[in-house]
Every structure is written in structure tokens, then in C-alpha cells.
């Protein structure tokens, strides 16, 4: 129970990687604020699962592309649990469109949900952490595509590249407050965002063969990295990204 007495917010927390992070943080003793915008039933089921672990959580309906909603999440953490120690900026979308055909609406949605939310999530969490004292952890779920171009998914890559610089710059700025800012860069993970690949055997085979470990990650494998970064063993990591990609970025087999 290394995260006992810690309080965490996880954005996009009721599915995929976010859900696995909520569960792992709760298993390790943290009290969690589960942000969601869709599928309230999944949030209720998650709340019940965490209750069975003997832990506390609260689901909050908040659209992270709105700063006022991000403030709602921080306020919920403070009013329900008294503080905020861990902010996980996880919510994200992609459009799978190229530089030639991405519309203004698609561009704005990706940037608001992926990057603007992480920027203001970092800002509001850090303000609360500084106010209460004692430091904190901000974990940005980025992607291998913070660094690695993905033709046909330009706005997504741009947003993750922005999160890369957010992580580095905020890590430097917030270091004196003992607030550590770290990115987690997954490769390909078995979550709803990848349904179109997982539902197509030939696409899946091609992807698996490009990954040195030969398979996509399970969400829990990404959650374990996030929980490590939230915990007592990760006191000297900041302003950088940990890639959890099964070796994908170093592979010479193209996608
Ligand atoms: N699955 C992968 O292969 C992979 C790889 C690298 C990075 N990632 C990143 O991991 C994160 C989680 O994705 P996932 O794979 O679990 O997919 P997912 O679709 O299950 O999760 C995305 C979550 O974000 C939420 N969300 C979308 N818009 C929102 C908004 N406006 N406000 C609040 N929440 C909102 C969704 O409801 C969903 O819960 C994303 O940032 C994604 O870019 C995923």
C-alpha cells in the first residue's frame, strides 16, 4: 500500500489505460477522482470495484477540454479527500487524418482534449500542490508519437509532441516545488482507441510483427509504470518521458 493517504485524479479514467491506472493506484492505497465524459455505467462499475478493494473514490463528469471542468476535478479531490498528490493527464483522442485532410474542427478537438487539458491540468494541479505543500506528481500519458511521426495521424502527433515539451518545461519550472512531471509514452495498447486495428487480423499481425516483444501492451502494463512514477521509488525522475512500447520505437520493422 505504498500510495496510502495519497489522492489522485485520473482524466479519462473510466476506460482503457485510464481505468487500469485508477485500479492500480487504488490497489496501492490511493484515493482517486475518476474523471469521465462518457459511459457513466462504466464509472459506477469501477467505483464498485474500488469499494470492494476497501478504498475510496469518486466519479466526476468533467470535460477536460474546459478549464472550468478541470477545476471541478481539483475541487472534488480537495473537498472529498482534502488534498491532491497525483495528477494523471490521460484523456485523449485521435482522428487518424493526415496533414492534407484534417479539418479545423478535428484539429481543435485533438489539441483541446489532448494538449490544452494536459497544460491546464498541470497548472491547476500544481497550484493546489504548492498551496498544500509537500510536492506532488504529474504524470502525462503521451505516446511514442510525442517523438515518432505517424503519417495519417498528424494532429495527434502534434498534440503528443506538445505534451513532450509540456512535461520537460513544467518539470523544470516545478522542480523547486518538488513537483515531479513525467511522461509515460506507450506504444500500442489493447484499448478501445485501437479497436479498428484489433478488429482487423491483417493490421494486427503487421503491428505485432513491428513490435520486438511481438504483441500489444495490456493496459495494466502501462498502469504499472504510472503507479511506479506516482510512488516512493520514483523520487528522482522529472522532465522526461518513460517509453513503454515493447521496443517499438527502436525496431527496424516498419509499420
Ligand atoms: N492505446 C494505445 O495504443 C495508446 C498508445 C499511446 C498513447 N495512448 C494514450 O493513452 C491515453 C488513453 O487512451 P486509451 O488507449 O486508454 O483509449 P480510450 O479511448 O479508452 O481512453 C481515452 C479516454 O479519454 C476520454 N476522453 C475523451 N475526451 C474527453 C474529454 N473531453 N474529457 C474527458 N475525457 C475525455 C474518453 O472518454 C476515454 O475514457 C490517450 O491519451 C492516448 O492518446 C494510447
CSV table of N, CA and C in Angstrom, one decimal, residues 149-250:
chain,number,residue,atom,x,y,z
A,149,UNK,N,7.0,10.3,-35.8
A,149,UNK,CA,5.9,10.6,-36.7
A,149,UNK,C,5.0,9.4,-37.0
A,150,UNK,N,3.7,9.7,-37.1
A,150,UNK,CA,2.8,8.7,-37.5
A,150,UNK,C,2.0,9.3,-38.7
A,151,UNK,N,2.5,9.0,-39.9
A,151,UNK,CA,1.8,9.6,-41.1
A,151,UNK,C,0.3,9.2,-41.0
A,152,UNK,N,-0.6,10.1,-41.3
A,152,UNK,CA,-2.0,9.8,-41.3
A,152,UNK,C,-2.6,10.1,-39.9
A,153,UNK,N,-1.9,10.7,-39.0
A,153,UNK,CA,-2.4,11.0,-37.7
A,153,UNK,C,-1.7,12.2,-37.1
A,154,UNK,N,-1.7,13.3,-38.0
A,154,UNK,CA,-0.8,14.4,-37.8
A,154,UNK,C,-1.2,15.2,-36.5
A,155,UNK,N,-2.5,15.5,-36.4
A,155,UNK,CA,-2.8,16.4,-35.2
A,155,UNK,C,-2.5,15.7,-33.9
A,156,UNK,N,-2.7,14.3,-33.9
A,156,UNK,CA,-2.4,13.5,-32.7
A,156,UNK,C,-0.9,13.7,-32.4
A,157,UNK,N,-0.1,13.5,-33.4
A,157,UNK,CA,1.4,13.6,-33.2
A,157,UNK,C,1.7,15.0,-32.6
A,158,UNK,N,1.1,16.0,-33.2
A,158,UNK,CA,1.4,17.4,-32.8
A,158,UNK,C,1.0,17.5,-31.3
A,159,UNK,N,-0.2,17.0,-30.9
A,159,UNK,CA,-0.6,17.2,-29.5
A,159,UNK,C,0.3,16.4,-28.6
A,160,UNK,N,0.8,15.3,-29.0
A,160,UNK,CA,1.7,14.5,-28.1
A,160,UNK,C,3.1,15.1,-28.1
A,161,UNK,N,3.5,15.7,-29.2
A,161,UNK,CA,4.8,16.4,-29.2
A,161,UNK,C,4.7,17.6,-28.3
A,162,UNK,N,3.5,18.3,-28.2
A,162,UNK,CA,3.3,19.4,-27.3
A,162,UNK,C,3.4,18.9,-25.9
A,163,UNK,N,2.8,17.7,-25.6
A,163,UNK,CA,2.9,17.2,-24.2
A,163,UNK,C,4.3,16.8,-23.8
A,164,UNK,N,5.1,16.5,-24.8
A,164,UNK,CA,6.5,16.2,-24.5
A,164,UNK,C,7.2,17.5,-24.0
A,165,UNK,N,7.0,18.6,-24.7
A,165,UNK,CA,7.6,19.8,-24.2
A,165,UNK,C,6.9,20.4,-22.9
A,166,UNK,N,5.6,20.1,-22.8
A,166,UNK,CA,5.0,20.5,-21.5
A,166,UNK,C,5.7,19.8,-20.4
A,167,UNK,N,5.9,18.5,-20.5
A,167,UNK,CA,6.5,17.6,-19.5
A,167,UNK,C,7.9,18.2,-19.1
A,168,UNK,N,8.6,18.5,-20.2
A,168,UNK,CA,10.0,18.9,-19.9
A,168,UNK,C,10.0,20.3,-19.3
A,169,UNK,N,9.2,21.2,-19.8
A,169,UNK,CA,9.3,22.6,-19.4
A,169,UNK,C,8.7,22.7,-18.0
A,170,UNK,N,7.5,22.1,-17.8
A,170,UNK,CA,6.9,22.2,-16.5
A,170,UNK,C,7.7,21.4,-15.4
A,171,UNK,N,8.4,20.3,-15.9
A,171,UNK,CA,9.2,19.6,-14.9
A,171,UNK,C,10.3,20.5,-14.4
A,172,UNK,N,10.9,21.3,-15.3
A,172,UNK,CA,12.0,22.3,-14.9
A,172,UNK,C,11.4,23.4,-14.0
A,173,UNK,N,10.3,23.9,-14.4
A,173,UNK,CA,9.7,25.0,-13.6
A,173,UNK,C,9.2,24.6,-12.2
A,174,UNK,N,8.7,23.4,-12.1
A,174,UNK,CA,8.1,22.9,-10.9
A,174,UNK,C,9.0,22.2,-10.0
A,175,UNK,N,10.2,21.8,-10.5
A,175,UNK,CA,11.2,21.1,-9.7
A,175,UNK,C,11.5,21.7,-8.3
A,176,UNK,N,11.7,23.1,-8.2
A,176,UNK,CA,11.9,23.7,-6.9
A,176,UNK,C,10.8,23.5,-5.9
A,177,UNK,N,9.6,23.1,-6.4
A,177,UNK,CA,8.4,22.8,-5.5
A,177,UNK,C,8.3,21.3,-5.2
A,178,UNK,N,9.3,20.6,-5.7
A,178,UNK,CA,9.3,19.1,-5.5
A,178,UNK,C,8.1,18.5,-6.2
A,179,UNK,N,7.6,19.1,-7.2
A,179,UNK,CA,6.6,18.5,-8.1
A,179,UNK,C,7.3,17.9,-9.3
A,180,UNK,N,7.2,16.6,-9.4
A,180,UNK,CA,7.8,15.9,-10.5
A,180,UNK,C,6.9,15.7,-11.6
A,181,UNK,N,7.3,16.0,-12.8
A,181,UNK,CA,6.4,15.9,-14.0
A,181,UNK,C,7.1,14.9,-15.0
A,182,UNK,N,6.4,13.8,-15.2
A,182,UNK,CA,7.0,12.8,-16.1
A,182,UNK,C,5.9,12.3,-17.1
A,183,UNK,N,6.4,12.0,-18.3
A,183,UNK,CA,5.5,11.5,-19.3
A,183,UNK,C,5.7,9.9,-19.3
A,184,UNK,N,4.6,9.3,-19.7
A,184,UNK,CA,4.6,7.9,-20.0
A,184,UNK,C,4.2,7.7,-21.4
A,185,UNK,N,5.1,7.2,-22.2
A,185,UNK,CA,4.9,7.1,-23.7
A,185,UNK,C,4.6,5.6,-24.1
A,186,UNK,N,3.3,5.2,-24.1
A,186,UNK,CA,3.0,3.9,-24.6
A,186,UNK,C,3.2,3.7,-26.1
A,187,UNK,N,3.4,2.5,-26.5
A,187,UNK,CA,3.4,2.2,-27.9
A,187,UNK,C,2.0,1.8,-28.3
A,188,UNK,N,1.7,0.6,-28.6
A,188,UNK,CA,0.4,0.2,-29.0
A,188,UNK,C,-0.2,-0.6,-27.8
A,189,UNK,N,-1.4,-0.2,-27.4
A,189,UNK,CA,-2.0,-0.8,-26.2
A,189,UNK,C,-3.4,-1.3,-26.5
A,190,UNK,N,-3.8,-2.4,-25.9
A,190,UNK,CA,-5.1,-3.0,-26.2
A,190,UNK,C,-6.2,-2.2,-25.5
A,191,UNK,N,-6.6,-1.2,-26.2
A,191,UNK,CA,-7.7,-0.3,-25.6
A,191,UNK,C,-8.7,0.1,-26.7
A,192,UNK,N,-9.8,0.6,-26.3
A,192,UNK,CA,-10.8,1.0,-27.4
A,192,UNK,C,-10.3,1.9,-28.5
A,193,UNK,N,-9.3,2.7,-28.2
A,193,UNK,CA,-8.7,3.6,-29.2
A,193,UNK,C,-8.2,2.8,-30.4
A,194,UNK,N,-7.8,1.6,-30.1
A,194,UNK,CA,-7.2,0.7,-31.2
A,194,UNK,C,-8.2,-0.3,-31.7
A,195,UNK,N,-9.5,-0.2,-31.5
A,195,UNK,CA,-10.4,-1.2,-31.9
A,195,UNK,C,-10.3,-1.5,-33.4
A,196,UNK,N,-10.1,-0.5,-34.2
A,196,UNK,CA,-10.1,-0.7,-35.7
A,196,UNK,C,-8.9,-1.6,-36.1
A,197,UNK,N,-7.8,-1.5,-35.3
A,197,UNK,CA,-6.6,-2.4,-35.6
A,197,UNK,C,-6.9,-3.8,-35.1
A,198,UNK,N,-7.4,-3.8,-33.8
A,198,UNK,CA,-7.6,-5.1,-33.2
A,198,UNK,C,-8.6,-6.0,-33.9
A,199,UNK,N,-9.6,-5.3,-34.6
A,199,UNK,CA,-10.7,-6.0,-35.3
A,199,UNK,C,-10.2,-6.4,-36.7
A,200,UNK,N,-9.0,-6.1,-37.1
A,200,UNK,CA,-8.6,-6.4,-38.4
A,200,UNK,C,-7.3,-7.3,-38.3
A,201,UNK,N,-7.5,-8.6,-38.5
A,201,UNK,CA,-6.4,-9.6,-38.3
A,201,UNK,C,-5.1,-9.2,-39.1
A,202,UNK,N,-5.2,-8.7,-40.3
A,202,UNK,CA,-4.0,-8.4,-41.1
A,202,UNK,C,-3.3,-7.2,-40.5
A,203,UNK,N,-4.1,-6.2,-40.1
A,203,UNK,CA,-3.4,-5.0,-39.5
A,203,UNK,C,-2.8,-5.4,-38.2
A,204,UNK,N,-3.4,-6.2,-37.4
A,204,UNK,CA,-2.9,-6.6,-36.1
A,204,UNK,C,-1.6,-7.4,-36.3
A,205,UNK,N,-1.6,-8.3,-37.2
A,205,UNK,CA,-0.4,-9.1,-37.5
A,205,UNK,C,0.8,-8.2,-37.9
A,206,UNK,N,0.5,-7.2,-38.7
A,206,UNK,CA,1.6,-6.3,-39.2
A,206,UNK,C,2.1,-5.5,-37.9
A,207,UNK,N,1.2,-5.0,-37.1
A,207,UNK,CA,1.6,-4.3,-35.9
A,207,UNK,C,2.4,-5.2,-35.0
A,208,UNK,N,1.9,-6.4,-34.7
A,208,UNK,CA,2.6,-7.2,-33.8
A,208,UNK,C,4.0,-7.5,-34.3
A,209,UNK,N,4.2,-7.7,-35.6
A,209,UNK,CA,5.5,-8.1,-36.1
A,209,UNK,C,6.5,-6.9,-36.1
A,210,UNK,N,6.0,-5.7,-35.9
A,210,UNK,CA,6.9,-4.5,-35.8
A,210,UNK,C,7.3,-4.3,-34.4
A,211,UNK,N,6.7,-5.0,-33.4
A,211,UNK,CA,7.0,-4.8,-32.0
A,211,UNK,C,8.0,-5.9,-31.6
A,212,UNK,N,9.2,-5.5,-31.1
A,212,UNK,CA,10.1,-6.5,-30.7
A,212,UNK,C,9.6,-7.5,-29.7
A,213,UNK,N,8.7,-7.1,-28.8
A,213,UNK,CA,8.1,-8.1,-27.9
A,213,UNK,C,6.9,-8.8,-28.5
A,214,UNK,N,6.6,-8.5,-29.8
A,214,UNK,CA,5.7,-9.4,-30.5
A,214,UNK,C,4.2,-9.2,-30.2
A,215,UNK,N,3.8,-8.2,-29.4
A,215,UNK,CA,2.4,-8.1,-29.1
A,215,UNK,C,2.2,-6.7,-28.6
A,216,UNK,N,0.9,-6.3,-28.6
A,216,UNK,CA,0.5,-5.0,-28.0
A,216,UNK,C,0.6,-5.1,-26.5
A,217,UNK,N,0.6,-3.9,-25.8
A,217,UNK,CA,0.7,-4.0,-24.3
A,217,UNK,C,-0.7,-4.1,-23.8
A,218,UNK,N,-0.8,-4.7,-22.6
A,218,UNK,CA,-2.1,-4.7,-21.9
A,218,UNK,C,-2.2,-3.4,-21.1
A,219,UNK,N,-3.3,-2.8,-20.9
A,219,UNK,CA,-3.4,-1.5,-20.2
A,219,UNK,C,-2.7,-1.6,-18.8
A,220,UNK,N,-2.8,-2.7,-18.2
A,220,UNK,CA,-2.2,-2.8,-16.8
A,220,UNK,C,-0.7,-2.6,-16.9
A,221,UNK,N,-0.1,-3.0,-18.1
A,221,UNK,CA,1.4,-2.8,-18.2
A,221,UNK,C,1.8,-1.3,-18.2
A,222,UNK,N,0.9,-0.5,-18.7
A,222,UNK,CA,1.1,1.0,-18.7
A,222,UNK,C,0.8,1.5,-17.3
A,223,UNK,N,-0.3,1.0,-16.7
A,223,UNK,CA,-0.7,1.4,-15.4
A,223,UNK,C,0.4,1.2,-14.4
A,224,UNK,N,1.1,0.1,-14.5
A,224,UNK,CA,2.2,-0.2,-13.6
A,224,UNK,C,3.3,0.8,-13.6
A,225,UNK,N,3.6,1.3,-14.9
A,225,UNK,CA,4.6,2.4,-15.0
A,225,UNK,C,4.1,3.7,-14.3
A,226,UNK,N,2.9,4.0,-14.6
A,226,UNK,CA,2.3,5.2,-14.0
A,226,UNK,C,2.3,5.1,-12.4
A,227,UNK,N,2.0,3.9,-11.9
A,227,UNK,CA,1.9,3.8,-10.4
A,227,UNK,C,3.4,3.8,-9.9
A,228,UNK,N,4.3,3.3,-10.6
A,228,UNK,CA,5.7,3.4,-10.2
A,228,UNK,C,6.1,4.9,-10.1
A,229,UNK,N,5.7,5.7,-11.1
A,229,UNK,CA,6.1,7.1,-11.1
A,229,UNK,C,5.4,7.9,-10.1
A,230,UNK,N,4.2,7.4,-9.6
A,230,UNK,CA,3.5,8.1,-8.5
A,230,UNK,C,4.0,7.7,-7.2
A,231,UNK,N,4.9,6.7,-7.1
A,231,UNK,CA,5.3,6.2,-5.8
A,231,UNK,C,6.6,6.6,-5.2
A,232,UNK,N,6.9,6.1,-4.1
A,232,UNK,CA,8.1,6.5,-3.3
A,232,UNK,C,9.4,6.1,-4.0
A,233,UNK,N,9.4,5.2,-5.0
A,233,UNK,CA,10.6,4.7,-5.6
A,233,UNK,C,11.1,5.7,-6.8
A,234,UNK,N,10.2,6.6,-7.1
A,234,UNK,CA,10.5,7.5,-8.3
A,234,UNK,C,10.7,8.9,-7.9
A,235,UNK,N,11.6,9.1,-6.9
A,235,UNK,CA,11.8,10.5,-6.4
A,235,UNK,C,12.8,11.3,-7.2
A,236,UNK,N,13.5,10.7,-8.2
A,236,UNK,CA,14.5,11.5,-9.0
A,236,UNK,C,14.2,11.5,-10.5
A,237,UNK,N,13.0,11.3,-10.8
A,237,UNK,CA,12.6,11.3,-12.2
A,237,UNK,C,11.7,12.5,-12.5
A,238,UNK,N,12.2,13.4,-13.3
A,238,UNK,CA,11.3,14.5,-13.7
A,238,UNK,C,11.7,15.1,-15.1
A,239,UNK,N,10.8,15.8,-15.8
A,239,UNK,CA,11.1,16.5,-17.0
A,239,UNK,C,11.6,15.5,-18.1
A,240,UNK,N,11.0,14.3,-18.1
A,240,UNK,CA,11.4,13.3,-19.1
A,240,UNK,C,10.2,12.4,-19.4
A,241,UNK,N,10.4,11.5,-20.3
A,241,UNK,CA,9.3,10.5,-20.6
A,241,UNK,C,9.9,9.1,-20.5
A,242,UNK,N,9.1,8.2,-19.9
A,242,UNK,CA,9.4,6.8,-19.9
A,242,UNK,C,8.6,6.1,-21.0
A,243,UNK,N,9.3,5.5,-22.0
A,243,UNK,CA,8.6,4.9,-23.1
A,243,UNK,C,8.3,3.4,-22.7
A,244,UNK,N,7.1,3.0,-22.8
A,244,UNK,CA,6.7,1.6,-22.5
A,244,UNK,C,6.1,1.1,-23.8
A,245,UNK,N,7.0,0.7,-24.7
A,245,UNK,CA,6.5,0.4,-26.1
A,245,UNK,C,6.9,-0.9,-26.6
A,246,UNK,N,7.4,-1.8,-25.7
A,246,UNK,CA,7.9,-3.1,-26.1
A,246,UNK,C,9.0,-3.0,-27.2
A,247,UNK,N,9.7,-1.9,-27.2
A,247,UNK,CA,10.8,-1.7,-28.1
A,247,UNK,C,10.4,-1.2,-29.5
A,248,UNK,N,9.2,-0.8,-29.7
A,248,UNK,CA,8.6,-0.4,-31.0
A,248,UNK,C,9.4,0.7,-31.6
A,249,UNK,N,9.8,1.7,-30.9
A,249,UNK,CA,10.5,2.9,-31.5
A,249,UNK,C,11.9,2.5,-32.0
A,250,UNK,N,12.5,1.5,-31.4
A,250,UNK,CA,13.8,1.1,-31.9
A,250,UNK,C,13.8,0.0,-33.0
